Coordinates of C-alpha atoms in Angstrom, one line a residue:
M1 CA 0.2 -0.3 -0.5
S2 CA 1.2 3.3 -1.0
V3 CA 0.1 6.3 0.3
T4 CA 1.5 10.0 -0.6
T5 CA 1.2 13.6 1.5
T6 CA 2.4 16.9 0.6
V7 CA 4.4 19.8 2.5
R8 CA 3.6 23.2 0.8
W9 CA 6.3 26.0 2.1
I10 CA 4.0 29.2 3.0
T11 CA 6.3 31.8 4.6
D12 CA 8.8 31.9 6.3
R13 CA 9.8 28.8 8.7
H14 CA 5.8 28.0 8.0
F15 CA 4.2 24.8 5.6
L16 CA 0.8 23.3 5.3
G17 CA 1.3 19.8 5.4
V18 CA -1.3 18.2 3.0
D19 CA -2.7 14.2 3.6
S20 CA -3.7 11.5 0.3
E21 CA -7.1 13.0 0.7
D22 CA -7.0 16.5 0.7
H23 CA -6.9 17.1 4.3
S24 CA -4.3 19.9 5.9
V25 CA -2.9 21.3 8.8
V26 CA -0.3 23.6 9.4
L27 CA 2.9 23.2 10.6
S28 CA 6.1 25.8 12.2
G29 CA 9.5 25.2 13.0
Q30 CA 10.3 28.4 14.4
K31 CA 9.6 29.5 17.9
E32 CA 6.9 32.3 16.6
A33 CA 4.7 29.3 15.5
I34 CA 1.3 29.4 13.7
G35 CA 1.3 25.8 13.5
V36 CA 1.9 22.6 14.8
K37 CA 6.0 21.8 15.4
P38 CA 6.8 18.6 13.1
S39 CA 8.2 16.5 16.1
Q40 CA 5.0 17.2 17.7
M41 CA 3.4 16.3 15.1
L42 CA 4.6 12.7 16.0
L43 CA 3.1 12.1 18.5
I44 CA 0.2 13.5 17.6
A45 CA 0.3 11.2 15.1
L46 CA 1.1 8.7 18.2
A47 CA -1.8 9.4 20.2
S48 CA -4.6 9.6 17.8
C49 CA -3.6 6.8 16.0
S50 CA -3.7 4.5 19.3
S51 CA -7.1 6.7 19.7
V52 CA -8.9 5.0 16.4
D53 CA -7.9 1.5 17.9
V54 CA -9.0 1.8 21.1
V55 CA -12.5 3.4 20.5
E56 CA -13.0 0.9 17.6
I57 CA -11.4 -2.1 19.5
M58 CA -13.5 -1.5 22.8
E59 CA -17.2 -1.1 20.0
K60 CA -16.8 -4.9 19.5
K61 CA -15.9 -5.0 23.5
R62 CA -19.4 -4.2 23.6
K63 CA -18.3 -1.6 25.8
P64 CA -17.9 1.7 23.7
L65 CA -16.3 5.2 25.3
T66 CA -18.4 8.7 26.0
M67 CA -14.6 9.9 26.3
L68 CA -11.0 9.5 25.2
E69 CA -8.7 11.5 25.8
V70 CA -5.0 10.6 25.0
S71 CA -1.5 12.6 26.3
A72 CA 2.0 12.1 25.0
T73 CA 5.0 13.1 26.3
G74 CA 8.3 12.4 24.1
E75 CA 12.1 12.6 25.8
Q76 CA 14.0 13.4 22.7
D77 CA 18.2 13.8 22.7
P78 CA 19.6 16.7 23.7
D79 CA 21.6 17.5 20.2
P80 CA 20.7 16.6 16.3
P81 CA 18.5 15.1 15.1
W82 CA 17.0 15.7 18.6
P83 CA 14.8 11.8 18.6
Y84 CA 12.5 11.2 20.5
R85 CA 13.9 8.6 23.4
R86 CA 11.1 7.7 24.8
I87 CA 7.0 8.2 24.5
H88 CA 4.5 8.5 27.7
L89 CA 0.6 7.5 26.1
K90 CA -1.6 9.0 29.2
Y91 CA -4.9 7.7 28.3
R92 CA -8.4 8.8 30.1
L93 CA -11.3 7.0 29.4
S94 CA -15.0 7.2 30.0
G95 CA -18.0 4.5 29.3
D96 CA -20.6 2.4 31.0
G97 CA -19.1 -1.4 31.9
L98 CA -15.4 -0.3 30.9
T99 CA -13.2 -2.0 33.0
E100 CA -9.1 -2.4 33.6
K101 CA -8.4 -5.5 31.8
A102 CA -11.0 -4.3 29.0
V103 CA -8.7 -1.1 28.8
S104 CA -5.6 -2.5 29.2
Q105 CA -6.4 -5.3 25.9
A106 CA -7.4 -2.2 23.9
I107 CA -4.4 -0.7 24.3
S108 CA -2.2 -3.4 24.4
L109 CA -3.5 -4.1 20.7
S110 CA -3.4 -0.8 19.2
L111 CA 0.7 -0.5 20.4
N112 CA 1.6 -3.8 19.5
K113 CA -0.4 -5.0 16.8
Y114 CA -2.7 -1.9 14.6
C115 CA -1.0 1.1 15.4
S116 CA 0.6 1.7 11.9
V117 CA 2.5 4.9 13.9
A118 CA 3.5 3.5 17.0
A119 CA 4.8 0.3 14.7
T120 CA 7.4 2.5 13.3
V121 CA 8.4 4.4 16.1
R122 CA 9.3 1.6 18.6
G123 CA 11.7 0.9 16.8
V124 CA 13.4 4.3 18.1
A125 CA 11.6 5.3 21.1
E126 CA 10.5 3.2 24.0
I127 CA 6.3 3.6 24.7
T128 CA 5.3 3.7 27.7
T129 CA 1.1 3.6 29.3
E130 CA -1.0 4.0 31.7
F131 CA -4.3 4.4 31.7
E132 CA -7.3 5.8 34.2
I133 CA -10.5 5.6 33.9
I134 CA -13.2 8.5 34.7
T135 CA -16.1 7.0 36.8

């Protein structure tokens, strides 16, 4: 499967990223950013990729979510090219009948089987998780 995205330079260090279905996001590579920093987009991509999986898995388990929020914290090397070495994902979830076992399994399946971003990042960065069920 092949996917093509495009990044267009707007001005200064600002760019427009466009996906294969013509959705766009503004990215910036300077301190006075008008968009997301590319390296932080990686964290957003990982959290959102896993979020999609967790929502779908919980639906299949007949435990649909009413709320999901994932925060990603990354630790980068201090020197160029500043790769992430550790990424920690914290999931906050709500829904009727959620159990720790079901949530833990959904997160594990996402990060170890389904999420393409996790599969790509895993070779460079250690991914750790925690979750909180909000009642």
